[in-house]
Amino acid sequence: MSILKFACGTAAIAVLSLVIGAACGAGGPGPPTASPAPSPGLTAIASPTVRPTAVPEIAYIDQDNGDIWLMAADGTGKRNLSQGRCLGARGLEWSPEGDRIACITVNDRQTETRVLVFDLDGRPLLRLQHAGYFRSFFTWRAKFASLWAPDGRNLAYVVEEQVTPVLVIADATRGILTSIAGGQQPRWSADGGRLAYFKPPGDTLMLYDLASGQEKPLGEGLRPLAWVLADSVLLVAADYQEQELGDTQVTYEANLLDPATAQMTRVPELDNYTEFWLSPDRGMAVVSSPRGPGLGILNLSNLQFTPIVGSVIGFPSDFIPQSQLAFSPDGSQIYWADQGGWAPHATYKANIDGTGLTKIGEVPGWFVGFSPDLTRMLYFPSSGTPGGLWLANIDGSDARLLAEDASDAAWLPQPSLEERRPQ
């Protein structure tokens, strides 16, 4: 999962705007516009070298020189993956298996976007270039707009070419598979075989099947939010509206949509940009509660809502960034850091049934993310401490400076290196 350092202020939030902004372009639904020729992707190469280690690993960007560094959390094994190729990077995103890492770069004039993929030895696997601006998926409220398909084979992202958004679907080593004019807000199914998105005019919800290369409409006035319940249902936003009232105000009605029958079921707990996080099996959602300044658990099968009593998030109380909540691997517990102003952030854990709320400690800075084993955390200090990327236990103890020159950072996801496929 991509984890970013989030800067304060409206300028940073504007850079990290949602893909589901106001629809652009014109023209009704139609067949996808296929790329006329293979993209400038590089030839696939051998599987990356396996480096067995039990120590979690961390990637970070040196924004000044465009380097992606990978190192173990104990400071050992530091190596340069990109060799200066990621200048202007907007963030990092690991493949689901952690065997590849992607960076997206945009030039200063925002007229050129490059998508680059490297393996763990720093060998380039893919390099794509677009004459347009990248519509960022690295946002507080877009966890399920992942660049990578869950099976790690393909990528999907949106670039704006001459004011028109274009949805690009690419093989992770071979290049572009197809480009869909007007496609926006891509959402991968859990098996990586389908992609939901919407197209103007009228917010037509579309479904693209990668095996057949065909797309079909699912309904009008709908935008996809996430696939849930074993890919049998889409969570969608209906009647999406934006009003300019100082800052942009967005409203919509959340629904569960059965793609096979077109039947929709209202989910008011997720209306109007309510923040949520899906459990590993996508059957439960942790919700930034609309019934009070805290968190709750929504069972997506029966829509039963259970508040986590006492889980006050702090200021601002309507959401916390996506990077500040994580599930245990078996989905039985959740860990999070509250917003709490800018710093410090208190860290908590609770059971998925809403019981067992426990305060763990505090993060003395701007929170980045929990390690995959939920024992450590990354953060950027807010004040009174030397800048750079810091590492600490999740209770805030044993804090130490990891890298002075870091900007964005991301934990290498599970599975661990020793669990990956052999050479």
Coordinates of C-alpha atoms in Angstrom, one line a residue:
M1 CA 0.0 0.0 0.0
S2 CA 1.3 3.4 -0.8
I3 CA 2.1 5.6 2.2
L4 CA 2.9 9.3 1.8
K5 CA 4.2 12.0 4.0
F6 CA 1.3 14.5 4.0
A7 CA 2.3 18.2 4.2
C8 CA 0.2 20.8 5.9
G9 CA -1.9 23.3 4.0
T10 CA -4.3 23.5 1.2
A11 CA -1.6 23.5 -1.5
A12 CA -0.6 20.0 -0.6
I13 CA -4.1 18.8 -0.4
A14 CA -4.8 20.3 -3.9
V15 CA -1.9 18.2 -5.2
L16 CA -3.4 15.2 -3.6
S17 CA -6.9 15.7 -5.0
L18 CA -9.1 12.8 -5.7
V19 CA -9.4 11.2 -9.1
I20 CA -13.2 11.6 -8.6
G21 CA -13.0 15.3 -9.3
A22 CA -15.4 17.0 -11.7
A23 CA -15.9 15.1 -14.9
C24 CA -14.0 16.4 -17.9
G25 CA -14.3 15.9 -21.6
A26 CA -17.3 14.8 -23.7
G27 CA -18.7 11.9 -25.5
G28 CA -20.9 9.0 -24.4
P29 CA -19.8 5.5 -23.5
G30 CA -18.1 3.6 -26.2
P31 CA -15.4 0.9 -26.7
P32 CA -12.0 1.6 -25.2
T33 CA -9.4 3.3 -27.4
A34 CA -6.7 0.7 -27.7
S35 CA -3.0 1.8 -27.9
P36 CA -1.9 1.6 -31.5
A37 CA 1.4 -0.1 -30.6
P38 CA 3.1 -1.5 -27.6
S39 CA 4.2 1.2 -25.1
P40 CA 7.9 2.0 -24.4
G41 CA 8.0 -0.6 -21.7
L42 CA 11.2 -2.5 -21.2
T43 CA 11.6 -6.2 -21.8
A44 CA 10.8 -8.5 -18.8
I45 CA 13.8 -9.8 -17.0
A46 CA 14.6 -12.4 -14.4
S47 CA 12.9 -12.5 -11.0
P48 CA 14.5 -10.3 -8.4
T49 CA 17.2 -11.7 -6.1
V50 CA 15.7 -13.0 -2.9
R51 CA 17.4 -11.6 0.2
P52 CA 16.1 -13.6 3.2
T53 CA 15.6 -11.3 6.2
A54 CA 13.2 -11.2 9.2
V55 CA 13.7 -7.4 9.5
P56 CA 11.0 -5.2 7.9
E57 CA 12.3 -3.1 5.0
I58 CA 11.5 0.5 4.1
A59 CA 11.7 2.5 0.8
Y60 CA 12.0 6.2 0.8
I61 CA 12.5 9.0 -1.8
D62 CA 15.4 11.4 -1.7
Q63 CA 13.4 14.2 -3.5
D64 CA 16.5 16.3 -4.2
N65 CA 18.2 13.8 -6.5
G66 CA 15.4 11.4 -7.5
D67 CA 16.7 8.3 -5.7
I68 CA 14.6 5.6 -4.2
W69 CA 16.5 4.0 -1.3
L70 CA 15.6 0.6 0.2
M71 CA 16.9 -0.4 3.6
A72 CA 16.1 -2.7 6.5
A73 CA 14.5 -1.1 9.5
D74 CA 17.7 -1.7 11.5
G75 CA 19.6 0.5 9.0
T76 CA 21.4 -2.3 7.2
G77 CA 21.5 -3.3 3.5
K78 CA 20.8 0.2 2.2
R79 CA 20.7 0.3 -1.6
N80 CA 19.7 2.7 -4.4
L81 CA 16.9 1.3 -6.6
S82 CA 16.3 4.2 -9.1
Q83 CA 19.7 5.9 -9.6
G84 CA 18.2 9.4 -9.9
R85 CA 15.4 8.4 -12.3
C86 CA 12.6 9.5 -10.0
L87 CA 13.1 13.3 -9.8
G88 CA 9.7 14.9 -9.2
A89 CA 8.2 11.7 -7.8
R90 CA 4.7 12.1 -6.4
G91 CA 4.9 9.0 -4.3
L92 CA 5.8 5.3 -4.0
E93 CA 3.7 2.3 -4.5
W94 CA 4.8 -1.3 -3.8
S95 CA 3.4 -4.2 -5.8
P96 CA 1.2 -6.4 -3.5
E97 CA 3.9 -9.1 -3.2
G98 CA 6.6 -6.4 -2.5
D99 CA 8.8 -7.6 -5.4
R100 CA 8.5 -4.4 -7.5
I101 CA 8.1 -0.7 -6.7
A102 CA 6.6 2.0 -8.9
C103 CA 7.2 5.8 -8.8
I104 CA 5.3 8.4 -10.7
T105 CA 7.1 11.5 -11.8
V106 CA 5.7 14.8 -13.2
N107 CA 7.8 17.6 -14.6
D108 CA 7.7 21.2 -13.2
R109 CA 5.3 22.4 -15.9
Q110 CA 3.0 19.4 -15.3
T111 CA 3.0 18.6 -19.0
E112 CA 4.7 15.2 -18.8
T113 CA 4.2 12.1 -16.7
R114 CA 6.5 9.1 -16.4
V115 CA 5.6 5.8 -14.8
L116 CA 8.6 3.7 -13.7
V117 CA 8.8 0.2 -12.2
F118 CA 11.9 -1.3 -10.6
D119 CA 12.7 -4.6 -9.0
L120 CA 14.5 -5.1 -5.7
D121 CA 17.9 -5.0 -7.4
G122 CA 17.1 -1.6 -9.0
R123 CA 16.6 -3.0 -12.5
P124 CA 14.0 -1.1 -14.5
L125 CA 11.1 -3.3 -15.6
L126 CA 8.8 -0.6 -17.1
R127 CA 9.1 3.0 -18.3
L128 CA 6.0 4.7 -19.7
Q129 CA 5.8 8.4 -20.7
H130 CA 2.7 10.5 -21.2
A131 CA 2.2 14.1 -22.6
G132 CA -0.2 15.0 -19.8
Y133 CA -0.6 15.5 -16.1
F134 CA -1.0 12.6 -13.7
R135 CA -4.2 12.6 -11.7
S136 CA -2.9 11.5 -8.3
F137 CA -4.2 8.4 -6.5
F138 CA -2.0 9.2 -3.6
T139 CA -4.7 10.7 -1.4
W140 CA -6.1 10.6 2.1
R141 CA -9.4 9.4 0.8
A142 CA -8.5 7.1 -2.1
K143 CA -7.0 3.9 -0.6
F144 CA -8.8 1.7 -3.1
A145 CA -7.6 3.7 -6.1
S146 CA -4.5 1.6 -6.1
L147 CA -2.0 1.8 -9.0
W148 CA -1.4 -2.0 -8.8
A149 CA -3.9 -4.7 -9.5
P150 CA -4.1 -7.0 -6.4
D151 CA -2.4 -9.8 -8.4
G152 CA 0.6 -7.6 -9.2
R153 CA 0.3 -8.1 -12.9
N154 CA -1.1 -4.9 -14.2
L155 CA -1.3 -1.1 -13.4
A156 CA -4.1 1.4 -13.8
Y157 CA -4.0 5.1 -13.5
V158 CA -5.4 8.4 -15.0
V159 CA -3.5 11.1 -16.9
E160 CA -5.0 14.3 -18.2
E161 CA -4.1 14.8 -21.9
Q162 CA -5.2 18.1 -23.3
V163 CA -7.9 18.6 -20.6
T164 CA -9.3 15.1 -21.2
P165 CA -8.7 12.4 -18.6
V166 CA -7.5 9.1 -20.0
L167 CA -7.5 5.8 -18.1
V168 CA -4.4 3.8 -18.8
I169 CA -4.2 0.0 -18.2
A170 CA -0.8 -1.4 -18.5
D171 CA 1.0 -4.7 -18.0
A172 CA 3.6 -4.3 -15.3
T173 CA 6.5 -5.3 -17.5
R174 CA 5.2 -5.3 -21.1
G175 CA 3.6 -1.8 -21.3
I176 CA 0.2 -0.4 -22.2
L177 CA -2.7 -2.8 -22.8
T178 CA -5.3 -0.1 -23.6
S179 CA -6.2 3.5 -23.0
I180 CA -9.8 4.6 -22.3
A181 CA -10.7 8.2 -23.1
G182 CA -12.7 9.8 -20.3
G183 CA -12.2 6.9 -17.8
Q184 CA -11.7 8.0 -14.2
Q185 CA -11.5 6.7 -10.7
P186 CA -10.3 3.2 -11.4
R187 CA -11.1 0.5 -8.8
W188 CA -9.5 -3.0 -9.1
S189 CA -11.4 -6.1 -8.1
A190 CA -9.7 -8.2 -5.5
D191 CA -8.7 -10.9 -8.1
G192 CA -7.2 -8.3 -10.4
G193 CA -9.4 -9.4 -13.3
R194 CA -11.8 -6.5 -13.5
L195 CA -11.6 -2.7 -13.3
A196 CA -14.6 -0.5 -12.4
Y197 CA -14.5 3.2 -13.4
F198 CA -16.8 6.0 -14.6
K199 CA -17.0 8.0 -17.8
P200 CA -18.7 11.3 -18.7
P201 CA -21.3 12.4 -19.5
G202 CA -23.7 11.4 -16.8
D203 CA -21.2 9.5 -14.7
T204 CA -21.6 6.2 -16.5
L205 CA -20.3 3.3 -14.4
M206 CA -18.2 1.0 -16.5
L207 CA -16.7 -2.4 -16.0
Y208 CA -13.6 -3.5 -17.9
D209 CA -12.7 -7.2 -18.1
L210 CA -9.0 -7.8 -18.7
A211 CA -9.3 -11.3 -20.0
S212 CA -11.7 -10.3 -22.8
G213 CA -10.6 -6.7 -23.3
Q214 CA -14.3 -5.7 -23.2
E215 CA -16.0 -3.0 -21.3
K216 CA -19.7 -2.7 -20.4
P217 CA -21.9 -0.1 -18.7
L218 CA -23.4 -0.9 -15.3
G219 CA -25.6 2.2 -14.8
E220 CA -25.8 6.0 -15.0
G221 CA -25.0 8.5 -12.3
L222 CA -22.7 6.2 -10.4
R223 CA -19.0 6.4 -9.4
P224 CA -17.1 3.4 -8.0
L225 CA -15.7 3.5 -4.5
A226 CA -14.5 -0.1 -3.8
W227 CA -15.1 -3.8 -4.5
V228 CA -16.4 -5.6 -1.4
L229 CA -17.8 -9.0 -0.3
A230 CA -15.5 -11.3 -2.3
D231 CA -15.9 -9.1 -5.5
S232 CA -19.6 -9.9 -5.6
V233 CA -20.6 -6.3 -4.9
L234 CA -19.5 -2.8 -5.8
L235 CA -19.7 0.1 -3.3
V236 CA -20.7 3.1 -5.4
A237 CA -21.5 6.8 -5.0
A238 CA -24.8 7.9 -6.5
D239 CA -25.9 11.5 -7.2
Y240 CA -22.4 12.8 -6.8
Q241 CA -22.4 16.6 -6.4
E242 CA -19.8 19.3 -5.9
Q243 CA -20.6 22.8 -4.6
E244 CA -18.0 25.6 -4.3
L245 CA -18.5 26.9 -0.8
G246 CA -15.0 28.2 0.0
D247 CA -13.5 24.7 -0.1
T248 CA -15.1 22.2 -2.4
Q249 CA -18.0 20.4 -0.7
V250 CA -18.9 17.0 -2.0
T251 CA -22.1 15.0 -1.4
Y252 CA -23.3 11.6 -2.6
E253 CA -25.3 8.6 -1.5
A254 CA -23.4 5.4 -0.9
N255 CA -24.9 2.2 -2.2
L256 CA -24.0 -1.5 -2.6
L257 CA -24.5 -2.5 -6.2
D258 CA -24.8 -6.1 -7.4
P259 CA -23.3 -6.0 -10.9
A260 CA -25.2 -9.1 -12.0
T261 CA -28.7 -7.8 -11.1
A262 CA -28.2 -4.0 -10.9
Q263 CA -29.9 -4.1 -7.4
M264 CA -28.8 -1.4 -5.1
T265 CA -28.8 -1.2 -1.3
R266 CA -28.4 2.1 0.6
V267 CA -25.4 2.4 3.0
P268 CA -26.0 5.8 4.6
E269 CA -23.0 5.2 7.0
L270 CA -20.7 5.8 4.1
D271 CA -22.3 8.9 2.5
N272 CA -20.6 12.1 1.6
Y273 CA -16.9 11.2 1.8
T274 CA -17.1 9.3 5.0
E275 CA -13.7 7.8 5.5
F276 CA -13.5 4.0 5.7
W277 CA -11.0 1.2 5.6
L278 CA -11.8 -2.4 4.4
S279 CA -10.8 -5.5 6.3
P280 CA -8.4 -7.9 4.5
D281 CA -11.4 -10.0 3.2
R282 CA -13.3 -6.8 2.3
G283 CA -16.3 -8.0 4.4
M284 CA -16.0 -5.4 7.2
A285 CA -15.4 -1.6 7.0
V286 CA -13.9 0.5 9.8
V287 CA -15.7 3.8 9.5
S288 CA -14.9 7.3 10.7
S289 CA -18.3 7.3 12.5
P290 CA -21.1 9.6 11.2
R291 CA -22.7 9.1 14.6
G292 CA -20.0 10.8 16.6
P293 CA -16.3 11.8 16.6
G294 CA -14.8 8.3 16.6
L295 CA -14.6 5.0 14.8
G296 CA -17.1 2.2 14.2
I297 CA -17.3 -1.2 12.5
L298 CA -19.8 -1.7 9.6
N299 CA -20.5 -5.3 8.7
L300 CA -21.0 -5.1 4.9
S301 CA -23.1 -8.4 4.8
N302 CA -25.8 -7.3 7.1
L303 CA -25.0 -3.5 7.4
Q304 CA -24.9 -3.7 11.2
F305 CA -22.9 -0.8 12.7
T306 CA -21.0 -1.1 15.9
P307 CA -19.3 2.0 17.4
I308 CA -15.9 1.6 19.1
V309 CA -16.9 3.3 22.3
G310 CA -14.3 6.0 23.4
S311 CA -12.5 6.1 20.1
V312 CA -12.4 9.9 19.8
I313 CA -10.3 10.8 16.8
G314 CA -9.4 14.3 17.7
F315 CA -9.1 17.4 15.5
P316 CA -10.1 17.4 12.7
S317 CA -12.7 15.0 13.9
D318 CA -14.3 14.0 10.6
F319 CA -11.5 11.8 9.2
I320 CA -8.0 10.5 9.7
P321 CA -5.6 9.8 6.8
Q322 CA -5.7 6.3 5.2
S323 CA -2.2 5.6 6.3
Q324 CA -3.0 5.9 10.0
L325 CA -5.1 2.7 10.3
A326 CA -4.1 -0.9 9.7
F327 CA -5.6 -4.3 10.2
S328 CA -3.8 -7.3 11.8
P329 CA -3.1 -9.9 9.2
D330 CA -6.0 -12.1 10.3
G331 CA -8.4 -9.1 10.4
S332 CA -9.3 -9.6 14.1
Q333 CA -7.8 -6.3 15.3
I334 CA -7.2 -2.7 14.1
Y335 CA -4.5 -0.3 15.0
W336 CA -4.6 3.4 14.3
A337 CA -3.2 6.8 15.2
D338 CA -5.6 9.6 15.8
Q339 CA -5.4 13.0 14.0
G340 CA -5.0 14.9 17.3
G341 CA -4.1 18.2 15.6
W342 CA -0.8 18.1 13.8
A343 CA 1.2 16.2 16.6
P344 CA 1.5 14.2 18.7
H345 CA -0.7 11.4 17.5
A346 CA -2.0 8.9 20.0
T347 CA -1.9 5.3 18.8
Y348 CA -4.6 2.8 19.7
K349 CA -5.8 -0.8 19.0
A350 CA -9.2 -2.5 19.3
N351 CA -10.9 -5.7 18.3
I352 CA -12.9 -5.9 15.1
D353 CA -16.1 -6.4 17.2
G354 CA -15.6 -2.9 18.7
T355 CA -14.3 -4.2 22.1
G356 CA -10.8 -3.9 23.7
L357 CA -10.0 -0.3 23.0
T358 CA -6.4 0.3 24.3
K359 CA -4.2 3.3 24.0
I360 CA -0.7 2.1 23.0
G361 CA 1.4 5.3 23.0
E362 CA 2.0 8.5 21.1
V363 CA 3.7 9.4 17.8
P364 CA 5.9 12.5 18.2
G365 CA 5.4 13.8 14.7
W366 CA 3.5 13.5 11.4
F367 CA 2.5 9.8 11.1
V368 CA 3.5 7.8 8.0
G369 CA 2.6 4.2 8.6
F370 CA 2.7 1.0 10.7
S371 CA 5.1 -1.7 9.8
P372 CA 3.5 -4.9 8.3
D373 CA 4.1 -6.7 11.6
L374 CA 2.5 -3.8 13.5
T375 CA 5.4 -3.4 15.9
R376 CA 6.9 -0.2 14.5
M377 CA 6.0 3.0 12.8
L378 CA 7.5 5.7 10.5
Y379 CA 6.9 9.4 11.0
F380 CA 8.3 12.8 10.1
P381 CA 8.8 15.1 13.2
S382 CA 6.6 18.2 13.5
S383 CA 9.0 20.5 15.5
G384 CA 11.7 20.5 18.0
T385 CA 13.4 17.5 16.5
P386 CA 15.9 17.2 13.6
G387 CA 14.0 16.7 10.3
G388 CA 13.9 13.6 8.2
L389 CA 12.4 10.1 8.5
W390 CA 12.1 8.6 12.0
L391 CA 11.4 5.1 13.2
A392 CA 10.0 4.1 16.6
N393 CA 8.1 1.3 18.3
I394 CA 4.3 1.8 18.0
D395 CA 4.2 3.0 21.6
G396 CA 6.6 5.8 20.7
S397 CA 9.7 4.3 22.4
D398 CA 13.1 3.7 20.9
A399 CA 12.7 6.6 18.4
R400 CA 15.6 7.2 16.1
L401 CA 16.5 9.1 12.9
L402 CA 16.4 6.7 9.9
A403 CA 17.2 9.1 7.0
E404 CA 17.8 12.8 7.0
D405 CA 17.1 13.2 3.3
A406 CA 13.8 11.4 3.1
S407 CA 10.5 12.8 1.8
D408 CA 7.9 10.1 1.0
A409 CA 8.3 6.6 2.5
A410 CA 6.6 3.2 2.3
W411 CA 7.1 -0.1 4.2
L412 CA 7.8 -3.1 2.0
P413 CA 4.5 -5.1 2.3
Q414 CA 4.0 -8.6 3.4
P415 CA 4.7 -11.4 2.4
S416 CA 8.2 -11.2 3.7
L417 CA 11.2 -11.8 1.4
E418 CA 11.6 -15.4 2.5
E419 CA 8.0 -16.2 1.6
R420 CA 8.4 -15.1 -2.0
R421 CA 8.8 -17.3 -5.0
P422 CA 12.2 -19.0 -5.4
Q423 CA 14.4 -18.1 -8.3

